[in-house]
């Protein structure tokens, strides 16, 4: 067999869509679209709780927030670590939301899995094979972001690493790729959604925040993602973006998130889904 071929994640191997159970009432890949929303980073209890309350009220069932942050500069806020995981778990419990957070290092897999419902592999780590193998050995859902310069095939092969090591619960996430474009943080490759549906049985969600870099672009891209068949959205929402320690420039205010949610619900209905 040619060594570049993925098999376990391929649509040829499994015709039916994979539906991942995050919690018995929260599934990804079925009729219901899941919105994962919250701050880029967990900064303190107050901001996390305010963001979670607003996101829940608008219809999100999953709270996002990073405790281990992959920052371009070593001087930037790196996250609260375990303290952040504790806040995320507590707020998730208080608001009855499932949680998603990033794991950066294979040595932290067990720790992160003990606090969060979904573990996120960031774009910069898509081909960290030690991390992927480690995540194959747990049974929690893994959200695998597309690397900033990864081809679709490389992304599916990264997913194959996790599944081959024993964990079939992989959610793909398109978050934009690096192109010659300068005015947009990353170029959102929405074509990924229908092509992944052709090539693979795994669910795919879209991150309109890191692919846009500014709030005005987030609602149109989120609506387009729902229209073209995405199984969910991973979006940054912050009660006070100007005080955020990470990615405040692209965070939606709760009121703008709410408006976007109402519009997305209409689009979901038009394409035979629900939010
Ligand atoms: C994030 O979700 O906060 C993040 C760091 O995203 P990405 O890995 O896509 O840059
Ligand atoms: Mn971010």
Short mmCIF file of C-alpha atoms and ligand atoms in Angstrom, two decimals:
data_model
loop_
_atom_site.label_atom_id
_atom_site.label_comp_id
_atom_site.label_asym_id
_atom_site.label_seq_id
_atom_site.Cartn_x
_atom_site.Cartn_y
_atom_site.Cartn_z
CA UNK A 1 0.00 0.00 0.00
CA UNK A 2 1.19 3.50 -0.78
CA UNK A 3 2.39 4.96 2.50
CA UNK A 4 0.42 8.22 2.27
CA UNK A 5 -2.99 6.60 2.37
CA UNK A 6 -5.30 7.02 5.35
CA UNK A 7 -7.75 4.20 5.83
CA UNK A 8 -9.40 4.27 9.26
CA UNK A 9 -10.67 7.82 8.84
CA UNK A 10 -11.66 7.30 5.21
CA UNK A 11 -15.23 7.45 3.96
CA UNK A 12 -14.48 4.33 1.90
CA UNK A 13 -13.84 2.36 5.09
CA UNK A 14 -16.95 3.65 6.87
CA UNK A 15 -19.88 5.04 4.90
CA UNK A 16 -21.92 6.43 7.82
CA UNK A 17 -21.00 9.71 9.51
CA UNK A 18 -19.22 9.32 12.83
CA UNK A 19 -21.25 10.90 15.62
CA UNK A 20 -19.20 11.71 18.70
CA UNK A 21 -20.81 11.73 22.12
CA UNK A 22 -19.32 14.48 24.27
CA UNK A 23 -21.98 14.05 26.92
CA UNK A 24 -25.13 12.01 26.59
CA UNK A 25 -27.06 15.12 25.54
CA UNK A 26 -24.27 16.68 23.43
CA UNK A 27 -23.25 14.97 20.19
CA UNK A 28 -21.04 16.23 17.36
CA UNK A 29 -21.70 15.10 13.79
CA UNK A 30 -25.43 14.43 14.04
CA UNK A 31 -28.38 16.66 13.16
CA UNK A 32 -27.60 19.07 15.99
CA UNK A 33 -24.84 21.59 15.34
CA UNK A 34 -22.64 22.35 18.37
CA UNK A 35 -21.32 25.78 19.18
CA UNK A 36 -18.15 25.85 21.28
CA UNK A 37 -17.68 29.38 22.56
CA UNK A 38 -15.74 31.30 25.17
CA UNK A 39 -12.53 33.25 25.70
CA UNK A 40 -9.28 32.44 23.93
CA UNK A 41 -7.59 31.92 27.30
CA UNK A 42 -8.86 31.32 30.81
CA UNK A 43 -7.65 34.48 32.56
CA UNK A 44 -9.65 34.45 35.77
CA UNK A 45 -12.92 33.14 37.18
CA UNK A 46 -14.89 36.35 36.56
CA UNK A 47 -14.29 36.68 32.81
CA UNK A 48 -14.74 32.95 32.26
CA UNK A 49 -18.01 32.90 34.16
CA UNK A 50 -19.37 35.99 32.40
CA UNK A 51 -18.45 34.59 28.99
CA UNK A 52 -19.95 31.18 29.81
CA UNK A 53 -23.23 32.64 31.07
CA UNK A 54 -23.66 34.72 27.92
CA UNK A 55 -22.67 31.90 25.56
CA UNK A 56 -24.99 29.43 27.27
CA UNK A 57 -27.88 31.87 27.15
CA UNK A 58 -27.44 32.28 23.39
CA UNK A 59 -27.43 28.51 22.80
CA UNK A 60 -23.82 27.27 23.10
CA UNK A 61 -23.49 23.94 24.94
CA UNK A 62 -19.70 23.77 25.01
CA UNK A 63 -17.37 26.25 26.75
CA UNK A 64 -13.94 26.89 25.23
CA UNK A 65 -10.90 28.38 26.95
CA UNK A 66 -7.16 27.73 26.88
CA UNK A 67 -5.09 27.02 29.98
CA UNK A 68 -1.94 26.11 28.03
CA UNK A 69 -1.52 28.71 25.29
CA UNK A 70 0.70 28.23 22.23
CA UNK A 71 1.90 31.84 21.80
CA UNK A 72 4.00 33.04 18.90
CA UNK A 73 6.15 35.11 21.28
CA UNK A 74 7.62 33.59 24.44
CA UNK A 75 6.92 36.87 26.26
CA UNK A 76 3.13 36.66 25.73
CA UNK A 77 0.74 35.28 28.35
CA UNK A 78 1.21 31.52 28.32
CA UNK A 79 -1.96 30.54 30.20
CA UNK A 80 -2.74 29.69 33.81
CA UNK A 81 -1.96 25.97 33.48
CA UNK A 82 -3.73 23.73 35.98
CA UNK A 83 -5.28 26.74 37.73
CA UNK A 84 -6.98 27.58 34.42
CA UNK A 85 -8.22 24.01 34.01
CA UNK A 86 -9.79 24.21 37.46
CA UNK A 87 -11.62 27.43 36.60
CA UNK A 88 -12.82 25.97 33.28
CA UNK A 89 -14.15 22.86 34.96
CA UNK A 90 -15.86 24.79 37.73
CA UNK A 91 -17.54 27.24 35.37
CA UNK A 92 -18.56 24.42 33.03
CA UNK A 93 -20.23 22.72 35.96
CA UNK A 94 -21.94 25.88 37.17
CA UNK A 95 -23.37 26.63 33.72
CA UNK A 96 -24.00 22.98 32.81
CA UNK A 97 -21.73 23.19 29.77
CA UNK A 98 -19.25 20.68 28.41
CA UNK A 99 -15.69 22.02 28.06
CA UNK A 100 -12.90 22.10 25.50
CA UNK A 101 -9.31 23.14 26.07
CA UNK A 102 -5.94 22.73 24.36
CA UNK A 103 -3.23 20.28 25.35
CA UNK A 104 0.23 21.33 24.20
CA UNK A 105 2.50 18.66 25.57
CA UNK A 106 2.18 14.83 25.71
CA UNK A 107 3.13 14.92 29.39
CA UNK A 108 -0.02 16.95 30.18
CA UNK A 109 -2.55 14.67 28.47
CA UNK A 110 -3.70 12.94 31.63
CA UNK A 111 -3.94 16.18 33.56
CA UNK A 112 -5.98 17.95 30.87
CA UNK A 113 -8.19 14.90 30.34
CA UNK A 114 -8.98 14.86 34.04
CA UNK A 115 -10.54 18.35 33.78
CA UNK A 116 -11.97 18.78 30.26
CA UNK A 117 -14.51 16.96 28.08
CA UNK A 118 -12.79 17.60 24.72
CA UNK A 119 -9.03 17.99 24.20
CA UNK A 120 -7.92 20.39 21.49
CA UNK A 121 -4.82 19.95 19.34
CA UNK A 122 -3.81 23.40 18.10
CA UNK A 123 -2.80 24.23 14.55
CA UNK A 124 0.87 24.41 15.55
CA UNK A 125 0.76 20.87 16.89
CA UNK A 126 -1.13 19.08 14.12
CA UNK A 127 1.95 17.02 13.29
CA UNK A 128 3.26 16.57 16.82
CA UNK A 129 3.17 12.82 16.45
CA UNK A 130 4.05 12.05 20.06
CA UNK A 131 1.05 14.15 21.12
CA UNK A 132 -1.23 12.46 18.55
CA UNK A 133 -0.15 9.00 19.68
CA UNK A 134 -0.74 9.91 23.31
CA UNK A 135 -4.21 11.21 22.50
CA UNK A 136 -4.94 7.93 20.74
CA UNK A 137 -4.56 6.20 24.08
CA UNK A 138 -7.35 8.06 25.85
CA UNK A 139 -11.04 7.87 25.06
CA UNK A 140 -12.09 11.53 25.29
CA UNK A 141 -13.01 13.35 22.07
CA UNK A 142 -10.10 15.13 20.37
CA UNK A 143 -10.55 18.28 18.29
CA UNK A 144 -7.75 18.30 15.71
CA UNK A 145 -7.10 21.68 14.14
CA UNK A 146 -5.70 21.92 10.65
CA UNK A 147 -2.07 23.07 10.62
CA UNK A 148 -1.50 26.51 9.12
CA UNK A 149 0.21 25.02 6.08
CA UNK A 150 -1.17 21.50 6.12
CA UNK A 151 -2.75 19.88 3.11
CA UNK A 152 -6.03 18.01 3.53
CA UNK A 153 -4.22 14.70 3.17
CA UNK A 154 -1.67 15.54 5.88
CA UNK A 155 -4.51 16.61 8.17
CA UNK A 156 -6.39 13.36 7.64
CA UNK A 157 -3.17 11.41 8.21
CA UNK A 158 -2.73 13.24 11.51
CA UNK A 159 -6.27 12.15 12.44
CA UNK A 160 -5.33 8.63 11.38
CA UNK A 161 -2.52 8.64 14.00
CA UNK A 162 -5.06 9.23 16.78
CA UNK A 163 -7.55 6.66 15.51
CA UNK A 164 -4.85 4.05 14.80
CA UNK A 165 -3.64 4.38 18.39
CA UNK A 166 -7.09 3.51 19.68
CA UNK A 167 -9.23 6.64 19.93
CA UNK A 168 -11.92 6.91 17.22
CA UNK A 169 -13.37 10.14 18.65
CA UNK A 170 -11.75 12.73 16.40
CA UNK A 171 -13.35 16.03 15.36
CA UNK A 172 -11.59 17.95 12.60
CA UNK A 173 -11.41 21.75 12.79
CA UNK A 174 -10.69 24.08 9.87
CA UNK A 175 -9.12 27.28 11.29
CA UNK A 176 -7.65 28.88 8.19
CA UNK A 177 -4.36 28.43 6.40
CA UNK A 178 -1.36 30.65 5.67
CA UNK A 179 -1.51 32.19 2.20
CA UNK A 180 -0.01 35.28 0.53
CA UNK A 181 -2.92 37.32 1.95
CA UNK A 182 -1.86 39.99 4.40
CA UNK A 183 -5.07 41.73 5.58
CA UNK A 184 -6.73 38.62 7.02
CA UNK A 185 -5.08 36.62 9.81
CA UNK A 186 -5.53 33.28 7.98
CA UNK A 187 -7.42 32.37 4.84
CA UNK A 188 -10.46 30.35 5.85
CA UNK A 189 -10.61 27.38 3.54
CA UNK A 190 -14.32 26.61 3.72
CA UNK A 191 -13.99 24.15 0.86
CA UNK A 192 -12.52 21.86 3.52
CA UNK A 193 -15.98 21.23 4.88
CA UNK A 194 -17.56 19.56 1.84
CA UNK A 195 -14.33 17.87 0.78
CA UNK A 196 -13.77 16.38 4.24
CA UNK A 197 -17.36 15.11 4.11
CA UNK A 198 -16.48 13.35 0.83
CA UNK A 199 -13.16 11.92 1.98
CA UNK A 200 -13.87 11.09 5.62
CA UNK A 201 -16.64 10.02 7.98
CA UNK A 202 -15.30 12.25 10.79
CA UNK A 203 -17.20 15.39 11.87
CA UNK A 204 -15.76 18.77 10.96
CA UNK A 205 -16.18 22.12 12.70
CA UNK A 206 -14.98 25.58 11.70
CA UNK A 207 -13.09 28.17 13.74
CA UNK A 208 -14.05 31.60 12.33
CA UNK A 209 -12.02 33.52 14.95
CA UNK A 210 -8.42 32.50 14.23
CA UNK A 211 -9.15 32.52 10.53
CA UNK A 212 -10.50 36.09 10.61
CA UNK A 213 -8.49 37.94 13.21
CA UNK A 214 -11.22 40.52 13.73
CA UNK A 215 -14.77 40.37 15.02
CA UNK A 216 -16.49 41.89 11.96
CA UNK A 217 -15.52 38.87 9.85
CA UNK A 218 -16.63 36.25 12.37
CA UNK A 219 -20.43 36.27 11.87
CA UNK A 220 -20.36 36.08 8.06
CA UNK A 221 -17.84 33.22 8.12
CA UNK A 222 -19.76 31.37 10.85
CA UNK A 223 -22.97 31.60 8.86
CA UNK A 224 -21.20 30.41 5.70
CA UNK A 225 -19.73 27.47 7.64
CA UNK A 226 -23.18 26.35 8.77
CA UNK A 227 -24.54 26.78 5.24
CA UNK A 228 -21.84 24.55 3.74
CA UNK A 229 -22.35 21.70 6.21
CA UNK A 230 -20.09 22.25 9.23
CA UNK A 231 -20.99 20.22 12.31
CA UNK A 232 -20.07 23.03 14.67
CA UNK A 233 -18.31 26.33 15.30
CA UNK A 234 -15.43 27.07 17.67
CA UNK A 235 -15.56 30.78 18.39
CA UNK A 236 -13.95 33.29 20.74
CA UNK A 237 -16.26 35.41 22.90
CA UNK A 238 -15.06 37.74 25.66
CA UNK A 239 -17.01 40.07 27.98
CA UNK A 240 -14.22 42.70 27.82
CA UNK A 241 -12.10 42.10 24.72
CA UNK A 242 -9.98 45.18 25.43
CA UNK A 243 -8.79 43.57 28.68
CA UNK A 244 -8.17 40.10 27.23
CA UNK A 245 -4.66 38.71 27.64
CA UNK A 246 -4.88 36.76 24.39
CA UNK A 247 -6.65 37.34 21.04
CA UNK A 248 -8.88 40.18 22.33
CA UNK A 249 -8.66 41.79 18.88
CA UNK A 250 -10.78 39.01 17.37
CA UNK A 251 -13.19 38.20 20.22
CA UNK A 252 -16.90 38.77 19.78
CA UNK A 253 -18.81 40.70 22.42
CA UNK A 254 -21.63 38.65 23.97
CA UNK A 255 -24.28 40.82 22.28
CA UNK A 256 -22.74 40.28 18.83
CA UNK A 257 -22.42 36.56 19.55
CA UNK A 258 -26.10 36.45 20.43
CA UNK A 259 -27.11 38.13 17.17
CA UNK A 260 -24.91 35.75 15.21
CA UNK A 261 -26.47 32.77 16.99
CA UNK A 262 -29.98 33.84 16.09
CA UNK A 263 -28.97 34.13 12.43
CA UNK A 264 -27.12 30.82 12.47
CA UNK A 265 -30.21 29.08 13.84
CA UNK A 266 -32.16 30.19 10.75
CA UNK A 267 -29.44 28.98 8.42
CA UNK A 268 -29.19 25.65 10.24
CA UNK A 269 -32.91 25.15 9.74
CA UNK A 270 -32.61 25.94 6.04
CA UNK A 271 -30.05 23.16 5.62
CA UNK A 272 -31.96 20.59 7.65
CA UNK A 273 -30.00 20.98 10.90
CA UNK A 274 -30.61 22.57 14.28
CA UNK A 275 -28.51 24.45 16.82
C1 LIG B 1 -6.97 28.68 19.99
O1 LIG B 1 -7.98 28.03 19.68
O2 LIG B 1 -6.96 29.50 20.92
C2 LIG B 1 -5.73 28.55 19.18
C3 LIG B 1 -4.54 28.78 19.70
O3 LIG B 1 -5.97 28.23 17.90
P1 LIG B 1 -5.00 27.77 16.70
O4 LIG B 1 -4.29 26.56 17.17
O5 LIG B 1 -5.96 27.51 15.59
O6 LIG B 1 -4.09 28.92 16.39
MN1 LIG B 2 -7.13 32.32 20.40
#
